[in-house]
């Protein structure tokens, strides 16, 4: 499975001091290994405020293969054995994909709920005798986590990271 786009939905708890001005990031892991870091931040908004919900969209993800071997330079196939972009999960995302939330400051944030959706990139027929890599047009929800967790670099307020396992 190739993931071409990711949507992370974030709910901040509706309780006193739940919002934060600290940067929160979501680190994408495959089998425990880091793939990328996604900033949960829109520069024009106060993102993670008390009781707020935000969707964060990341598309045309950088190319990161899992078990599919990359072709040598100057060698091509039609179709290629992999798309031009996306994260590969050779055995699917369940049991392999993790989202690790990481707060970068001591202004506590209380996570209420997180959901993760993806758009898969797959080979699809483009005519009666050809196929090409195309991204799905709709999102597929792959995970929802509802446990409230306080995050902060101040250990008396919460934990610095929280890993969400599929």
Backbone as ProteinMPNN parsed JSONL, in Angstrom:
{"seq_chain_A": "XXXXXXXXXXXXXXXXXXXXXXXXXXXXXXXXXXXXXXXXXXXXXXXXXXXXXXXXXXXXXXXXXXXXXXXXXXXXXXXXXXXXXXXXXXXXXXXXXXXXXXXXXXXXXXXXXXXXXXXXXXXXXXXXXXXXXXXXXXXXXXXXXXXXXXXXXXXXXXXXXXXXXX", "coords_chain_A": {"N_chain_A": [[0.839, -1.173, 0.0], [0.549, 2.167, -0.884], [0.757, 5.372, 0.458], [-0.363, 8.443, -0.426], [-1.32, 10.904, 0.465], [-1.991, 12.491, 3.593], [-4.29, 13.082, 6.2], [-4.664, 14.655, 9.226], [-6.752, 14.817, 11.877], [-7.409, 16.887, 14.591], [-8.494, 17.219, 17.865], [-8.76, 19.431, 20.506], [-8.941, 19.231, 24.014], [-11.832, 20.345, 25.814], [-11.391, 21.992, 28.26], [-10.134, 23.704, 31.165], [-7.039, 25.318, 30.599], [-6.304, 23.604, 28.498], [-5.566, 24.263, 25.897], [-2.784, 25.277, 23.763], [0.164, 27.217, 22.974], [2.455, 26.186, 22.164], [4.439, 24.46, 19.714], [3.154, 21.588, 18.195], [3.917, 18.463, 16.872], [3.462, 15.798, 14.506], [4.919, 12.794, 14.185], [5.562, 10.528, 11.674], [5.765, 7.094, 11.672], [7.1, 4.014, 10.492], [6.999, 0.705, 11.186], [8.351, 1.355, 13.538], [10.368, 3.015, 12.649], [11.383, 6.291, 11.76], [9.693, 8.285, 9.368], [8.676, 10.818, 8.524], [8.115, 14.229, 9.674], [5.341, 16.032, 10.656], [4.106, 19.228, 10.914], [1.718, 20.352, 13.161], [0.25, 22.854, 12.657], [-1.032, 25.904, 11.617], [0.131, 28.796, 10.299], [-1.341, 31.147, 10.286], [-3.3, 30.935, 12.185], [-4.582, 30.464, 15.553], [-4.013, 27.496, 16.574], [-4.288, 25.104, 18.347], [-6.31, 25.535, 20.37], [-8.381, 25.69, 23.338], [-10.993, 23.368, 23.213], [-11.006, 23.326, 20.43], [-11.171, 22.187, 16.987], [-9.181, 20.953, 14.381], [-8.231, 20.257, 11.039], [-5.457, 18.883, 9.42], [-3.705, 18.848, 6.466], [-1.684, 16.964, 4.285], [-0.118, 16.567, 1.32], [1.077, 14.916, -1.706], [3.26, 13.421, -0.634], [6.677, 12.906, 0.28], [8.782, 10.505, -1.407], [9.063, 7.324, -0.072], [10.139, 4.227, 0.23], [9.29, 0.86, 1.263], [9.425, -2.221, 1.148], [9.552, -2.54, -1.58], [11.853, -2.651, -4.14], [13.996, -0.093, -5.31], [14.425, 0.907, -8.655], [17.479, 0.681, -10.582], [19.531, 3.553, -11.531], [18.69, 5.09, -14.652], [17.16, 2.981, -15.521], [14.014, 1.918, -16.451], [10.496, 1.157, -16.216], [7.316, 0.341, -17.568], [4.213, 0.023, -16.44], [5.898, 1.873, -13.802], [7.251, 0.146, -10.91], [6.421, 1.38, -8.65], [4.901, 4.391, -7.308], [5.506, 7.942, -8.023], [5.589, 9.342, -5.679], [4.908, 9.238, -2.124], [4.354, 7.19, 0.856], [5.344, 3.938, 1.445], [3.696, 1.083, 2.668], [4.269, -1.958, 2.898], [3.032, -4.182, 4.043], [0.561, -3.219, 4.645], [-1.062, -0.634, 6.674], [-1.862, -1.307, 9.295], [-0.664, -2.247, 12.387], [1.812, -1.464, 11.606], [2.064, 1.266, 11.011], [2.604, 4.171, 12.87], [1.744, 7.074, 14.696], [3.394, 9.574, 16.173], [2.879, 11.917, 18.544], [4.4, 14.979, 19.346], [5.311, 17.425, 21.534], [6.75, 20.674, 21.514], [7.267, 22.55, 23.44], [6.8, 24.087, 26.74], [4.211, 24.832, 27.279], [1.416, 23.434, 28.211], [-0.603, 21.053, 26.429], [-3.725, 19.517, 25.914], [-4.675, 16.674, 24.474], [-7.637, 15.667, 22.996], [-8.894, 14.089, 21.033], [-7.773, 12.28, 18.171], [-7.775, 11.761, 14.709], [-6.878, 9.809, 11.861], [-6.558, 9.937, 8.445], [-6.136, 8.68, 5.11], [-5.086, 8.984, 1.669], [-4.86, 6.641, -0.711], [-2.369, 5.612, -3.061], [-2.554, 3.978, -6.056], [-2.27, 1.4, -8.617], [-4.192, 1.876, -11.464], [-6.524, 1.159, -14.115], [-6.081, 2.943, -17.132], [-6.772, 2.917, -19.708], [-7.933, 0.486, -22.112], [-5.694, -1.171, -22.203], [-3.649, -0.224, -20.567], [-2.135, 0.836, -17.475], [-1.839, 3.09, -14.691], [-0.289, 4.924, -12.006], [-2.397, 6.293, -9.632], [-3.86, 8.578, -7.353], [-6.296, 7.998, -4.818], [-9.503, 9.603, -4.807], [-10.974, 10.133, -2.57], [-10.918, 10.29, 1.05], [-9.761, 7.789, 3.342], [-10.5, 6.663, 6.489], [-8.178, 5.579, 8.813], [-7.471, 5.368, 11.448], [-8.531, 6.138, 14.794], [-8.199, 7.856, 17.784], [-9.097, 8.324, 21.072], [-8.358, 8.908, 23.709], [-7.819, 11.181, 26.357], [-4.89, 13.087, 26.735], [-2.268, 14.748, 28.347], [0.211, 16.839, 27.086], [3.481, 18.123, 27.369], [6.642, 19.799, 27.658], [7.317, 20.237, 30.181], [7.673, 18.183, 32.725], [6.052, 17.977, 34.979], [3.575, 18.61, 34.101], [2.829, 16.975, 31.959], [3.473, 14.467, 29.394], [6.171, 14.377, 26.987], [6.03, 13.136, 24.504], [3.591, 11.18, 22.716], [2.545, 8.158, 21.562], [0.583, 6.968, 18.943], [-0.816, 4.042, 18.064], [-1.573, 1.977, 15.285]], "CA_chain_A": [[0.0, 0.0, 0.0], [1.246, 3.45, -0.949], [-0.024, 6.494, 0.98], [0.049, 9.665, -1.116], [-1.73, 12.07, 1.253], [-2.397, 12.233, 4.972], [-5.076, 14.098, 6.906], [-4.681, 14.439, 10.67], [-7.773, 15.606, 12.565], [-6.997, 17.097, 15.976], [-9.43, 17.844, 18.793], [-8.196, 19.828, 21.79], [-9.928, 19.06, 25.084], [-12.578, 21.537, 26.218], [-11.205, 22.123, 29.704], [-9.211, 24.78, 31.516], [-5.614, 25.158, 30.275], [-6.076, 22.519, 27.533], [-4.962, 24.799, 24.682], [-1.346, 25.56, 23.829], [0.838, 27.989, 21.938], [3.647, 25.412, 21.796], [4.335, 23.676, 18.484], [2.946, 20.147, 18.307], [4.224, 17.785, 15.616], [3.116, 14.382, 14.379], [5.978, 12.058, 13.505], [5.051, 9.322, 11.025], [6.699, 5.98, 11.834], [6.773, 2.724, 9.875], [7.718, -0.343, 11.917], [9.193, 2.003, 14.532], [11.363, 3.877, 12.02], [10.889, 7.601, 11.376], [9.547, 8.611, 7.945], [8.573, 12.27, 8.363], [7.538, 15.021, 10.753], [4.291, 16.919, 10.168], [3.769, 20.278, 11.873], [0.289, 20.559, 13.38], [0.278, 24.294, 12.853], [-1.294, 26.839, 10.526], [0.776, 30.025, 10.767], [-2.302, 32.25, 10.374], [-4.353, 30.611, 13.154], [-4.297, 29.873, 16.856], [-4.463, 26.156, 16.223], [-4.657, 24.112, 19.356], [-6.987, 26.243, 21.45], [-9.359, 24.928, 24.121], [-12.219, 22.958, 22.522], [-10.902, 23.514, 18.973], [-10.919, 21.079, 16.063], [-8.479, 21.346, 13.163], [-7.747, 19.255, 10.092], [-4.164, 19.206, 8.817], [-3.604, 18.085, 5.225], [-0.338, 16.828, 3.726], [-0.281, 15.842, 0.056], [2.302, 14.654, -2.469], [4.274, 13.07, 0.354], [7.952, 12.491, -0.301], [8.825, 9.076, -1.737], [9.761, 6.515, 0.925], [9.749, 2.829, 0.002], [9.389, -0.092, 2.362], [10.044, -3.441, 0.633], [9.714, -2.47, -3.033], [13.204, -2.223, -4.489], [14.103, 1.0, -6.265], [15.136, 0.534, -9.88], [18.761, 1.369, -10.747], [19.471, 4.74, -12.391], [18.55, 4.896, -16.101], [16.325, 1.819, -15.814], [12.609, 2.244, -16.252], [9.477, 0.186, -16.592], [6.014, 0.944, -17.786], [4.329, 1.085, -15.433], [6.934, 1.722, -12.783], [6.78, -0.724, -9.82], [6.052, 2.243, -7.527], [4.544, 5.738, -7.75], [6.532, 8.983, -7.891], [5.542, 9.93, -4.342], [4.129, 8.493, -1.141], [4.98, 6.293, 1.822], [4.93, 2.555, 1.215], [3.475, 0.152, 3.771], [4.178, -3.21, 2.143], [2.106, -5.094, 4.715], [-0.573, -2.414, 5.091], [-0.727, 0.259, 7.786], [-2.229, -1.828, 10.615], [0.461, -2.889, 13.052], [3.073, -0.951, 11.064], [2.043, 2.725, 11.03], [2.412, 4.84, 14.154], [1.785, 8.526, 14.683], [3.906, 9.989, 17.481], [2.698, 13.335, 18.818], [5.563, 15.504, 20.059], [5.175, 18.855, 21.833], [8.083, 21.293, 21.506], [7.363, 23.602, 24.444], [6.272, 23.757, 28.063], [2.817, 25.255, 27.409], [0.695, 22.161, 28.13], [-1.722, 20.835, 25.508], [-4.453, 18.295, 26.236], [-5.278, 16.029, 23.309], [-8.917, 15.017, 23.258], [-9.11, 13.045, 20.024], [-7.018, 12.385, 16.923], [-8.078, 10.745, 13.699], [-5.93, 9.765, 10.754], [-7.11, 9.478, 7.168], [-5.143, 8.638, 4.039], [-5.467, 8.729, 0.287], [-3.95, 5.626, -1.23], [-1.934, 5.681, -4.455], [-2.621, 2.591, -6.546], [-2.326, 1.218, -10.071], [-5.566, 1.808, -11.967], [-6.586, 1.163, -15.578], [-6.293, 4.247, -17.769], [-7.415, 2.568, -20.979], [-8.149, -0.968, -22.149], [-4.459, -1.954, -22.097], [-2.614, 0.456, -19.788], [-2.414, 1.214, -16.094], [-0.984, 4.164, -14.183], [-0.448, 5.212, -10.584], [-3.328, 7.389, -9.366], [-4.269, 8.712, -5.955], [-7.736, 7.973, -4.57], [-10.094, 10.936, -4.694], [-11.593, 10.31, -1.251], [-10.136, 9.899, 2.217], [-10.117, 6.582, 4.095], [-10.087, 6.764, 7.891], [-7.442, 4.38, 9.212], [-7.31, 5.304, 12.893], [-9.148, 7.137, 15.669], [-7.729, 7.703, 19.156], [-9.898, 9.236, 21.861], [-7.915, 9.073, 25.096], [-7.241, 12.478, 26.716], [-3.498, 13.002, 27.172], [-1.608, 16.04, 28.498], [1.575, 16.867, 26.568], [4.26, 19.303, 27.718], [8.036, 19.494, 27.983], [7.366, 20.33, 31.642], [7.28, 16.858, 33.195], [5.012, 18.044, 36.008], [2.288, 18.839, 33.423], [2.474, 15.9, 31.036], [4.557, 13.77, 28.698], [6.652, 15.098, 25.809], [5.546, 12.435, 23.307], [2.523, 10.198, 22.895], [2.506, 7.386, 20.326], [-0.713, 6.415, 18.559], [-0.552, 2.816, 17.309], [-2.669, 1.39, 14.514]], "C_chain_A": [[0.887, 1.239, 0.0], [0.305, 4.548, -0.48], [0.503, 7.768, 0.34], [-0.27, 10.932, -0.361], [-2.198, 11.614, 2.626], [-3.225, 13.41, 5.465], [-5.075, 13.716, 8.376], [-5.726, 15.379, 11.258], [-7.436, 15.67, 14.043], [-8.106, 17.806, 16.748], [-8.67, 18.171, 20.072], [-9.294, 19.714, 22.84], [-10.575, 20.396, 25.441], [-12.558, 21.623, 27.743], [-10.182, 23.214, 29.959], [-7.772, 24.39, 31.182], [-5.32, 24.04, 29.281], [-5.37, 23.006, 26.278], [-3.496, 25.119, 24.877], [-0.925, 26.505, 22.718], [2.126, 27.288, 21.516], [3.39, 24.651, 20.501], [4.133, 22.206, 18.831], [3.189, 19.554, 16.927], [3.74, 16.346, 15.677], [4.225, 13.72, 13.572], [5.378, 10.768, 12.96], [6.136, 8.254, 11.118], [6.179, 4.757, 11.091], [7.645, 1.679, 10.556], [8.734, 0.251, 12.893], [10.236, 2.943, 13.977], [10.713, 5.162, 11.514], [10.806, 7.733, 9.852], [9.523, 10.12, 7.752], [7.986, 12.905, 9.613], [6.573, 16.022, 10.146], [3.992, 17.949, 11.253], [2.259, 20.421, 11.962], [0.104, 22.037, 13.698], [-0.063, 25.002, 11.549], [-0.796, 28.194, 11.007], [-0.203, 31.175, 10.953], [-3.373, 32.027, 11.437], [-3.768, 30.255, 14.515], [-4.865, 28.466, 16.792], [-5.06, 25.354, 17.361], [-5.247, 24.791, 20.589], [-8.008, 25.336, 22.125], [-10.617, 24.642, 23.3], [-12.169, 23.028, 21.005], [-10.729, 22.189, 18.24], [-10.206, 21.647, 14.851], [-8.152, 20.099, 12.356], [-6.434, 19.752, 9.518], [-3.96, 18.266, 7.641], [-2.172, 18.122, 4.703], [-0.467, 15.98, 2.472], [1.052, 15.74, -0.669], [3.473, 14.382, -1.529], [5.554, 12.624, -0.338], [7.963, 10.972, -0.489], [9.639, 8.344, -0.68], [9.284, 5.074, 0.807], [9.968, 1.977, 1.244], [10.13, -1.322, 1.844], [10.218, -3.445, -0.883], [11.098, -1.922, -3.348], [13.167, -1.107, -5.524], [14.888, 0.515, -7.479], [16.461, 1.283, -9.962], [18.596, 2.606, -11.634], [19.421, 4.335, -13.869], [17.795, 3.627, -16.479], [14.884, 2.208, -15.516], [11.723, 1.084, -16.648], [8.188, 0.941, -16.81], [4.941, -0.096, -17.525], [5.488, 0.813, -14.485], [6.392, 0.833, -11.662], [6.354, 0.063, -8.574], [5.684, 3.623, -8.075], [5.702, 6.716, -7.549], [6.618, 9.561, -6.481], [4.767, 9.004, -3.414], [4.982, 7.621, -0.238], [4.441, 4.894, 1.583], [4.796, 1.813, 2.545], [3.206, -1.198, 3.122], [3.173, -4.183, 2.735], [0.877, -4.364, 5.24], [-0.208, -1.578, 6.306], [-0.942, -0.353, 9.171], [-1.1, -2.663, 11.214], [1.807, -2.357, 12.599], [3.178, 0.567, 11.134], [1.788, 3.221, 12.444], [2.505, 6.338, 13.92], [2.225, 8.947, 16.082], [3.74, 11.499, 17.61], [3.846, 13.805, 19.69], [5.337, 16.992, 20.285], [6.566, 19.447, 21.994], [8.231, 22.415, 22.526], [6.685, 23.201, 25.737], [4.871, 24.311, 28.315], [1.951, 24.022, 27.152], [-0.421, 22.192, 27.085], [-2.389, 19.525, 25.903], [-5.162, 17.804, 24.984], [-6.575, 15.371, 23.743], [-9.098, 13.835, 22.312], [-8.228, 13.34, 18.818], [-7.582, 11.356, 15.967], [-7.13, 10.913, 12.523], [-6.623, 9.186, 9.536], [-6.014, 9.532, 6.124], [-5.838, 8.577, 2.685], [-4.41, 7.79, -0.274], [-3.609, 5.925, -2.686], [-1.87, 4.243, -4.942], [-2.603, 2.571, -8.068], [-3.781, 1.064, -10.491], [-5.529, 1.788, -13.493], [-6.827, 2.578, -16.101], [-6.865, 4.093, -19.171], [-7.537, 1.046, -20.991], [-6.871, -1.775, -21.976], [-3.342, -1.267, -21.313], [-3.103, 0.73, -18.369], [-1.447, 2.321, -15.69], [-1.251, 4.335, -12.692], [-1.336, 6.43, -10.424], [-3.683, 7.382, -7.879], [-5.787, 8.661, -5.856], [-8.257, 9.4, -4.437], [-10.708, 11.182, -3.319], [-10.679, 9.77, -0.15], [-10.662, 8.602, 2.816], [-9.607, 6.754, 5.52], [-9.399, 5.458, 8.279], [-7.261, 4.276, 10.723], [-8.002, 6.44, 13.608], [-8.698, 6.831, 17.097], [-8.413, 8.752, 20.023], [-9.438, 9.492, 23.282], [-7.342, 10.473, 25.319], [-5.823, 12.267, 27.237], [-2.942, 14.416, 27.252], [-0.175, 15.92, 27.996], [2.229, 18.185, 26.949], [5.706, 18.866, 27.908], [8.286, 19.657, 29.479], [6.808, 19.022, 32.199], [6.218, 16.86, 34.281], [3.626, 18.238, 35.394], [1.861, 17.685, 32.526], [3.701, 15.247, 30.438], [4.947, 14.558, 27.456], [6.152, 14.46, 24.522], [4.437, 11.467, 23.693], [2.374, 9.477, 21.565], [1.137, 6.752, 20.136], [-0.448, 5.234, 17.638], [-1.782, 2.39, 16.53], [-2.735, -0.081, 14.824]], "O_chain_A": [[1.839, 1.347, 0.773], [-0.823, 4.649, -0.965], [1.662, 8.137, 0.53], [0.424, 11.937, -0.518], [-2.723, 10.515, 2.797], [-2.916, 14.57, 5.193], [-5.438, 12.597, 8.736], [-5.599, 16.599, 11.151], [-7.203, 14.643, 14.679], [-8.593, 18.858, 16.334], [-8.016, 17.305, 20.654], [-10.445, 20.063, 22.58], [-9.935, 21.446, 25.373], [-13.556, 21.367, 28.416], [-9.443, 23.599, 29.053], [-7.345, 23.267, 31.452], [-4.185, 23.566, 29.223], [-4.642, 22.237, 25.65], [-3.015, 25.22, 26.006], [-1.563, 26.587, 21.669], [2.813, 27.752, 20.606], [2.261, 24.246, 20.224], [4.855, 21.649, 19.658], [2.715, 20.09, 15.926], [3.624, 15.755, 16.75], [4.438, 14.056, 12.407], [4.758, 10.005, 13.701], [7.275, 8.471, 10.702], [4.976, 4.497, 11.062], [8.873, 1.754, 10.511], [9.835, -0.277, 13.056], [10.93, 3.611, 14.743], [9.637, 5.133, 10.917], [11.729, 7.345, 9.136], [10.258, 10.653, 6.92], [7.441, 12.229, 10.485], [6.93, 16.77, 9.236], [3.661, 17.586, 12.382], [1.592, 20.593, 10.941], [-0.16, 22.422, 14.838], [0.538, 24.735, 10.509], [-1.263, 28.689, 12.033], [0.084, 32.1, 11.714], [-4.273, 32.855, 11.577], [-2.626, 29.808, 14.623], [-6.072, 28.274, 16.94], [-6.23, 24.975, 17.315], [-4.743, 24.637, 21.702], [-8.443, 24.337, 21.551], [-11.232, 25.56, 22.757], [-13.188, 22.812, 20.349], [-10.218, 21.212, 18.788], [-10.582, 22.705, 14.346], [-7.843, 19.04, 12.903], [-6.317, 20.926, 9.166], [-4.03, 17.046, 7.788], [-1.532, 19.173, 4.681], [-0.873, 14.819, 2.537], [2.029, 16.391, -0.298], [4.524, 15.017, -1.612], [5.511, 12.032, -1.416], [7.236, 10.249, 0.192], [10.786, 8.708, -0.421], [8.176, 4.737, 1.225], [10.729, 2.332, 2.144], [11.332, -1.458, 2.071], [10.958, -4.272, -1.414], [11.47, -0.849, -2.872], [12.408, -1.166, -6.492], [15.886, -0.194, -7.348], [16.564, 2.405, -9.465], [17.636, 2.7, -12.4], [20.042, 3.351, -14.272], [17.793, 3.238, -17.648], [14.581, 2.758, -14.457], [12.153, 0.152, -17.328], [7.999, 2.044, -16.297], [4.777, -1.017, -18.326], [5.986, -0.308, -14.379], [5.176, 0.771, -11.477], [5.973, -0.528, -7.564], [6.103, 3.987, -9.174], [6.737, 6.366, -6.982], [7.611, 10.198, -6.131], [4.06, 8.102, -3.863], [6.151, 7.35, -0.513], [3.229, 4.687, 1.525], [5.657, 1.902, 3.419], [2.06, -1.542, 2.832], [2.529, -4.932, 2.0], [0.225, -4.833, 6.172], [0.846, -1.788, 6.906], [-0.272, 0.042, 10.125], [-0.647, -3.646, 10.626], [2.84, -2.748, 13.142], [4.275, 1.101, 11.3], [0.877, 2.754, 13.128], [3.249, 6.804, 13.058], [1.517, 8.707, 17.06], [4.373, 12.268, 16.886], [4.229, 13.133, 20.648], [5.187, 17.745, 19.323], [7.46, 18.803, 22.544], [9.213, 23.156, 22.488], [6.078, 22.134, 25.836], [4.388, 24.266, 29.447], [1.775, 23.614, 26.004], [-1.087, 23.208, 26.886], [-1.711, 18.539, 26.192], [-6.109, 18.422, 24.497], [-6.616, 14.621, 24.719], [-9.414, 12.724, 22.738], [-7.969, 14.497, 18.488], [-7.841, 10.216, 16.353], [-6.649, 12.009, 12.235], [-7.196, 8.097, 9.581], [-5.078, 10.325, 6.23], [-6.998, 8.181, 2.568], [-3.222, 8.11, -0.303], [-4.442, 6.423, -3.445], [-1.221, 3.395, -4.329], [-2.88, 3.575, -8.723], [-4.511, 0.234, -9.95], [-4.608, 2.336, -14.099], [-7.666, 3.312, -15.58], [-7.384, 5.051, -19.744], [-7.271, 0.394, -19.981], [-6.941, -2.956, -21.634], [-2.192, -1.697, -21.392], [-4.3, 0.839, -18.104], [-0.374, 2.468, -16.275], [-2.301, 3.941, -12.184], [-1.068, 7.48, -11.008], [-3.79, 6.332, -7.246], [-6.488, 9.213, -6.704], [-7.532, 10.296, -4.003], [-10.936, 12.333, -2.946], [-9.809, 8.93, -0.38], [-11.866, 8.346, 2.799], [-8.414, 6.966, 5.733], [-9.954, 4.373, 8.101], [-6.93, 3.204, 11.229], [-8.061, 7.563, 13.107], [-8.802, 5.696, 17.562], [-8.318, 9.945, 19.738], [-10.094, 10.245, 24.001], [-6.477, 10.914, 24.562], [-5.577, 11.391, 28.066], [-3.123, 15.204, 26.323], [0.567, 15.03, 28.412], [1.605, 19.243, 26.861], [5.977, 17.721, 28.268], [9.337, 19.265, 29.985], [5.601, 18.787, 32.146], [5.547, 15.849, 34.487], [2.615, 18.055, 36.072], [0.667, 17.441, 32.351], [4.822, 15.443, 30.908], [4.141, 15.324, 26.929], [5.877, 15.164, 23.55], [4.355, 11.002, 24.83], [2.106, 10.112, 20.545], [0.602, 6.095, 21.029], [0.09, 5.41, 16.544], [-2.899, 2.435, 17.044], [-3.588, -0.787, 14.286]]}, "name": "protein", "num_of_chains": 1, "seq": "XXXXXXXXXXXXXXXXXXXXXXXXXXXXXXXXXXXXXXXXXXXXXXXXXXXXXXXXXXXXXXXXXXXXXXXXXXXXXXXXXXXXXXXXXXXXXXXXXXXXXXXXXXXXXXXXXXXXXXXXXXXXXXXXXXXXXXXXXXXXXXXXXXXXXXXXXXXXXXXXXXXXXX"}
